[in-house]
Tab-separated table of C-alpha atoms and ligand atoms in Angstrom:
chain	number	residue	atom	x	y	z
C	1450	MET	CA	-0.092	-0.086	0.224
C	1451	ALA	CA	2.511	2.007	0.945
C	1452	ARG	CA	4.133	1.588	-1.923
C	1453	LEU	CA	1.382	2.327	-4.297
C	1454	LEU	CA	0.165	5.260	-3.091
C	1455	PRO	CA	2.345	7.729	-4.223
C	1456	ILE	CA	1.032	5.647	-8.366
C	1457	LEU	CA	-2.053	6.659	-7.300
C	1458	VAL	CA	-1.318	10.089	-5.747
C	1459	CYS	CA	1.259	11.374	-8.552
C	1460	PRO	CA	-1.499	11.867	-11.413
C	1461	LEU	CA	-3.634	13.690	-9.303
C	1462	ILE	CA	-1.248	16.494	-8.812
C	1463	VAL	CA	-0.386	16.366	-11.672
C	1464	PHE	CA	-4.320	16.427	-12.997
C	1465	TYR	CA	-4.708	19.317	-10.221
C	1466	LEU	CA	-1.366	21.698	-10.591
C	1467	LEU	CA	-2.215	21.146	-14.624
C	1468	SER	CA	-6.371	22.220	-14.216
C	1469	SER	CA	-4.775	24.974	-11.659
C	1470	PHE	CA	-2.911	26.335	-14.403
C	1471	SER	CA	-4.962	26.625	-17.067
C	1472	THR	CA	-7.327	28.661	-14.642
C	1473	ILE	CA	-5.055	30.874	-13.663
C	1474	SER	CA	-4.058	31.028	-17.581
C	1475	ALA	CA	-7.451	32.000	-18.885
C	1476	THR	CA	-9.073	34.100	-16.187
C	1477	ALA	CA	-5.441	36.090	-17.474
C	1478	GLU	CA	-6.442	35.556	-20.829
C	1479	ASP	CA	-9.774	36.938	-19.951
C	1480	GLN	CA	-8.537	39.953	-18.664
C	1481	SER	CA	-7.058	41.384	-21.509
C	1482	TYR	CA	-9.406	40.963	-23.272
C	1483	ALA	CA	-12.256	41.558	-22.154
C	1484	ARG	CA	-13.216	44.037	-19.961
C	1485	SER	CA	-16.436	46.235	-19.006
C	1486	LEU	CA	-17.204	49.644	-19.790
C	1487	ASP	CA	-19.231	52.983	-18.681
C	1488	PRO	CA	-21.342	53.294	-21.063
C	1489	LYS	CA	-20.835	56.932	-21.449
C	1490	LEU	CA	-17.003	56.317	-22.388
C	1491	LEU	CA	-18.962	55.477	-25.675
C	1492	GLY	CA	-21.235	58.146	-25.413
C	1493	LEU	CA	-24.460	56.099	-24.762
C	1494	LYS	CA	-26.532	58.404	-23.102
C	1495	LYS	CA	-30.601	58.229	-24.022
C	1496	GLN	CA	-32.024	55.615	-25.784
C	1497	LYS	CA	-34.059	57.062	-28.280
C	1498	LEU	CA	-36.418	55.820	-30.304
C	1499	SER	CA	-36.784	56.904	-33.888
C	1500	HIS	CA	-39.606	56.533	-37.046
C	1501	PHE	CA	-38.726	56.015	-40.424
C	1502	HIS	CA	-41.557	56.376	-42.900
C	1503	PHE	CA	-40.103	55.977	-46.934
C	1504	TYR	CA	-40.660	53.573	-50.009
C	1505	TRP	CA	-39.128	50.415	-51.113
C	1506	HIS	CA	-38.454	50.288	-54.685
C	1507	ASP	CA	-37.664	46.794	-55.916
C	1508	ILE	CA	-37.161	46.837	-59.982
C	1509	VAL	CA	-36.989	43.515	-61.767
C	1510	SER	CA	-37.740	44.421	-65.317
C	1511	GLY	CA	-36.190	46.688	-67.479
C	1512	PRO	CA	-32.794	47.351	-68.460
C	1513	ASN	CA	-31.837	48.802	-64.844
C	1514	PRO	CA	-32.803	46.191	-62.854
C	1515	THR	CA	-32.238	47.412	-59.106
C	1516	ALA	CA	-32.771	43.755	-58.122
C	1517	VAL	CA	-31.327	40.472	-59.435
C	1518	LEU	CA	-31.705	36.906	-59.775
C	1519	VAL	CA	-28.649	34.738	-58.554
C	1520	VAL	CA	-30.008	31.448	-57.777
C	1521	PRO	CA	-32.949	30.471	-59.963
C	1522	PRO	CA	-35.645	27.978	-57.956
C	1523	PRO	CA	-33.554	24.783	-58.133
C	1524	LYS	CA	-37.367	23.192	-58.471
C	1525	ASN	CA	-39.633	23.695	-59.968
C	1526	SER	CA	-42.250	25.149	-56.915
C	1527	SER	CA	-44.955	26.895	-56.906
C	1528	THR	CA	-43.651	29.000	-54.708
C	1529	ALA	CA	-40.202	28.899	-56.576
C	1530	PHE	CA	-38.245	27.546	-53.399
C	1531	GLY	CA	-34.534	28.488	-53.159
C	1532	THR	CA	-34.892	30.858	-55.861
C	1533	VAL	CA	-31.793	34.580	-54.353
C	1534	ARG	CA	-32.610	37.527	-55.174
C	1535	MET	CA	-29.519	40.680	-54.595
C	1536	ILE	CA	-31.169	43.640	-53.787
C	1537	ASP	CA	-30.339	47.382	-54.662
C	1538	ASP	CA	-32.952	48.944	-53.896
C	1539	PRO	CA	-34.051	52.878	-54.021
C	1540	LEU	CA	-35.630	53.648	-50.413
C	1541	THR	CA	-37.201	57.218	-51.451
C	1542	LEU	CA	-39.507	59.501	-49.881
C	1543	GLY	CA	-42.514	59.394	-51.748
C	1544	THR	CA	-44.687	56.319	-53.657
C	1545	ASN	CA	-42.916	57.780	-57.240
C	1546	ILE	CA	-39.718	56.353	-58.461
C	1547	THR	CA	-38.703	59.803	-59.059
C	1548	SER	CA	-39.470	61.225	-55.443
C	1549	LYS	CA	-36.777	61.787	-52.548
C	1550	LEU	CA	-34.246	59.627	-52.254
C	1551	ILE	CA	-32.940	58.662	-48.983
C	1552	GLY	CA	-30.846	55.506	-49.140
C	1553	ARG	CA	-30.745	51.867	-50.741
C	1554	ALA	CA	-31.389	48.907	-49.611
C	1555	GLN	CA	-28.761	46.378	-49.940
C	1556	GLY	CA	-28.636	43.149	-49.603
C	1557	PHE	CA	-31.105	40.024	-51.076
C	1558	TYR	CA	-33.965	37.938	-50.211
C	1559	ALA	CA	-34.525	34.776	-50.467
C	1560	SER	CA	-37.677	32.311	-51.396
C	1561	ALA	CA	-38.589	30.123	-47.734
C	1562	SER	CA	-41.013	27.843	-48.039
C	1563	GLN	CA	-41.962	25.248	-50.068
C	1564	LYS	CA	-45.356	25.965	-49.644
C	1565	ASP	CA	-45.704	29.433	-49.110
C	1566	LEU	CA	-44.439	33.059	-50.465
C	1567	ASP	CA	-42.224	33.891	-47.492
C	1568	LEU	CA	-39.164	35.225	-48.351
C	1569	LEU	CA	-36.115	35.105	-45.822
C	1570	MET	CA	-35.122	39.254	-46.183
C	1571	VAL	CA	-32.099	40.032	-45.572
C	1572	MET	CA	-30.467	43.678	-45.600
C	1573	ASN	CA	-29.144	46.941	-44.224
C	1574	PHE	CA	-30.694	49.978	-45.150
C	1575	VAL	CA	-27.342	52.509	-46.067
C	1576	PHE	CA	-29.162	55.873	-45.714
C	1577	THR	CA	-27.745	58.896	-47.639
C	1578	GLU	CA	-29.716	62.035	-46.185
C	1579	GLY	CA	-29.368	64.149	-43.640
C	1580	LYS	CA	-27.682	63.810	-40.644
C	1581	TYR	CA	-28.260	58.865	-41.282
C	1582	ASN	CA	-25.767	59.703	-44.117
C	1583	GLY	CA	-23.583	56.595	-43.733
C	1584	SER	CA	-25.443	55.837	-40.733
C	1585	THR	CA	-27.491	51.734	-41.677
C	1586	ILE	CA	-29.614	49.720	-40.190
C	1587	THR	CA	-29.360	45.764	-40.686
C	1588	ILE	CA	-33.064	43.978	-40.907
C	1589	LEU	CA	-32.860	40.482	-40.955
C	1590	GLY	CA	-36.582	38.260	-41.000
C	1591	ARG	CA	-39.760	36.681	-42.773
C	1592	ASN	CA	-41.941	38.945	-44.970
C	1593	PRO	CA	-44.894	36.359	-45.892
C	1594	LEU	CA	-46.031	38.040	-49.415
C	1595	PHE	CA	-50.196	37.787	-48.885
C	1596	ASN	CA	-49.968	39.029	-44.731
C	1597	PRO	CA	-51.279	42.384	-45.592
C	1598	VAL	CA	-49.231	44.001	-42.857
C	1599	ARG	CA	-45.688	42.198	-42.741
C	1600	GLU	CA	-43.150	43.054	-38.976
C	1601	LEU	CA	-39.705	42.525	-39.744
C	1602	PRO	CA	-36.973	43.045	-36.550
C	1603	VAL	CA	-34.669	45.203	-37.150
C	1604	ILE	CA	-31.354	43.553	-35.237
C	1605	SER	CA	-29.240	46.424	-35.517
C	1606	GLY	CA	-27.245	49.293	-36.759
C	1607	THR	CA	-24.017	51.317	-37.984
C	1608	GLY	CA	-22.641	54.804	-36.498
C	1609	LEU	CA	-26.310	56.775	-35.599
C	1610	PHE	CA	-27.433	52.375	-35.052
C	1611	ARG	CA	-25.140	51.499	-33.224
C	1612	PHE	CA	-26.696	49.398	-30.709
C	1613	ALA	CA	-30.242	49.591	-32.440
C	1614	ARG	CA	-33.396	47.061	-32.547
C	1615	GLY	CA	-36.717	47.079	-33.751
C	1616	TYR	CA	-39.018	46.582	-36.367
C	1617	ALA	CA	-40.645	47.410	-39.506
C	1618	GLU	CA	-43.497	47.262	-40.839
C	1619	ILE	CA	-44.157	46.970	-44.426
C	1620	LYS	CA	-47.426	46.577	-46.642
C	1621	THR	CA	-47.169	46.307	-50.445
C	1622	HIS	CA	-47.957	50.069	-52.061
C	1623	MET	CA	-48.351	48.477	-55.987
C	1624	PHE	CA	-46.816	45.037	-56.678
C	1625	ASP	CA	-47.041	44.269	-60.742
C	1626	LEU	CA	-47.803	40.419	-61.910
C	1627	ASN	CA	-46.782	40.480	-65.209
C	1628	THR	CA	-42.793	42.619	-64.529
C	1629	LEU	CA	-42.498	41.661	-60.731
C	1630	ASP	CA	-42.458	45.249	-59.296
C	1631	ALA	CA	-43.335	45.982	-56.551
C	1632	VAL	CA	-43.809	48.684	-54.540
C	1633	VAL	CA	-44.191	48.985	-50.715
C	1634	GLU	CA	-43.282	51.371	-48.155
C	1635	TYR	CA	-41.322	50.514	-44.914
C	1636	ASN	CA	-42.819	52.504	-41.090
C	1637	VAL	CA	-39.368	51.176	-39.174
C	1638	TYR	CA	-39.342	52.172	-35.202
C	1639	VAL	CA	-35.908	51.728	-34.215
C	1640	LEU	CA	-34.325	52.088	-29.982
C	1641	HIS	CA	-30.564	53.754	-30.619
C	1642	TYR	CA	-28.692	55.890	-28.365
L	3151	NAG	C1	-43.978	23.293	-63.176
L	3151	NAG	O1	-44.809	22.990	-62.843
L	3151	NAG	C2	-46.524	23.174	-63.240
L	3151	NAG	C3	-47.060	22.779	-62.180
L	3151	NAG	O2	-46.588	21.654	-61.728
L	3151	NAG	C4	-46.647	23.472	-64.793
L	3151	NAG	O3	-47.709	23.731	-65.461
L	3151	NAG	C5	-44.815	23.225	-64.942
L	3151	NAG	O4	-44.969	21.985	-67.061
L	3151	NAG	C6	-44.464	22.968	-64.990
L	3151	NAG	N1	-42.757	23.096	-65.782
L	3151	NAG	C7	-41.325	22.725	-65.617
L	3151	NAG	C8	-40.428	23.434	-66.635
L	3151	NAG	O5	-41.488	21.399	-65.358
L	3152	NAG	C1	-43.627	59.850	-61.188
L	3152	NAG	O1	-43.139	60.423	-61.595
L	3152	NAG	C2	-43.430	61.492	-62.297
L	3152	NAG	C3	-43.132	62.744	-62.822
L	3152	NAG	O2	-42.600	63.456	-61.444
L	3152	NAG	C4	-44.575	61.278	-63.165
L	3152	NAG	O3	-44.066	61.937	-65.063
L	3152	NAG	C5	-44.930	60.248	-63.375
L	3152	NAG	O4	-46.346	59.445	-63.672
L	3152	NAG	C6	-44.710	59.415	-61.818
L	3152	NAG	N1	-45.136	58.022	-61.676
L	3152	NAG	C7	-46.946	57.552	-61.307
L	3152	NAG	C8	-46.168	56.423	-60.908
L	3152	NAG	O5	-46.881	58.321	-60.112
L	3153	NAG	C1	-22.748	61.985	-47.669
L	3153	NAG	O1	-21.956	61.606	-47.500
L	3153	NAG	C2	-21.173	61.452	-48.657
L	3153	NAG	C3	-19.519	60.932	-47.682
L	3153	NAG	O2	-19.230	61.328	-46.292
L	3153	NAG	C4	-20.823	62.866	-48.375
L	3153	NAG	O3	-19.754	62.066	-50.268
L	3153	NAG	C5	-22.429	63.356	-49.587
L	3153	NAG	O4	-22.675	64.131	-50.667
L	3153	NAG	C6	-23.335	63.098	-48.140
L	3153	NAG	N1	-24.721	63.832	-48.595
L	3153	NAG	C7	-24.936	64.621	-47.718
L	3153	NAG	C8	-26.682	64.308	-48.993
L	3153	NAG	O5	-24.580	64.863	-47.133
């Protein structure tokens, strides 16, 4: 027994030393790459709620489309399941494409349902007007096309929209069944600093 004891105890000591070393080094690393910060240091004071209203123009037809097919439907299906269109859609103040341009919606949408016309929308709204010029809002959500009002989450943003969250309520203003061109009204509610 006296001879067995060191053999049993040694691996335990080694194990203990190794695990305590790794604990110490992990703590040291944690401290070197993460720290807690006063939000005021980043200028994050009072959170505010902003409402944006504009129209999104999806131009599929004609010589200058703003939405282009990048992945055609892999199988013949009524919902064109799997289709992906890349977009760089103008955002304007009014319903007419000639009204004031305030930014663009860059991203893609994809047919994500085998049964219904549900799109997965992934977009960055890049504002180009006024104090929001250069700031972006990121949208990622489900767009069931046949619902009169759809809700898309605002997942975050950049510039004046750092730490943003919120949602967009969207309504189809115009949809042309022949050309597939669409104008959609956006009401976006964003909490940001
Ligand atoms: C696709 O399916 C529809 C209805 O199921 C059928 O009428 C049409 O011919 C099919 N098209 C192709 C290219 O297979
Ligand atoms: C958009 O405005 C232009 C003039 O700026 C006008 O010619 C055109 O008819 C308008 N389109 C719609 C759909 O109202
Ligand atoms: C928006 O910002 C860009 C780049 O900083 C600048 O070139 C452009 O003139 C600005 N537009 C407006 C309307 O302020």
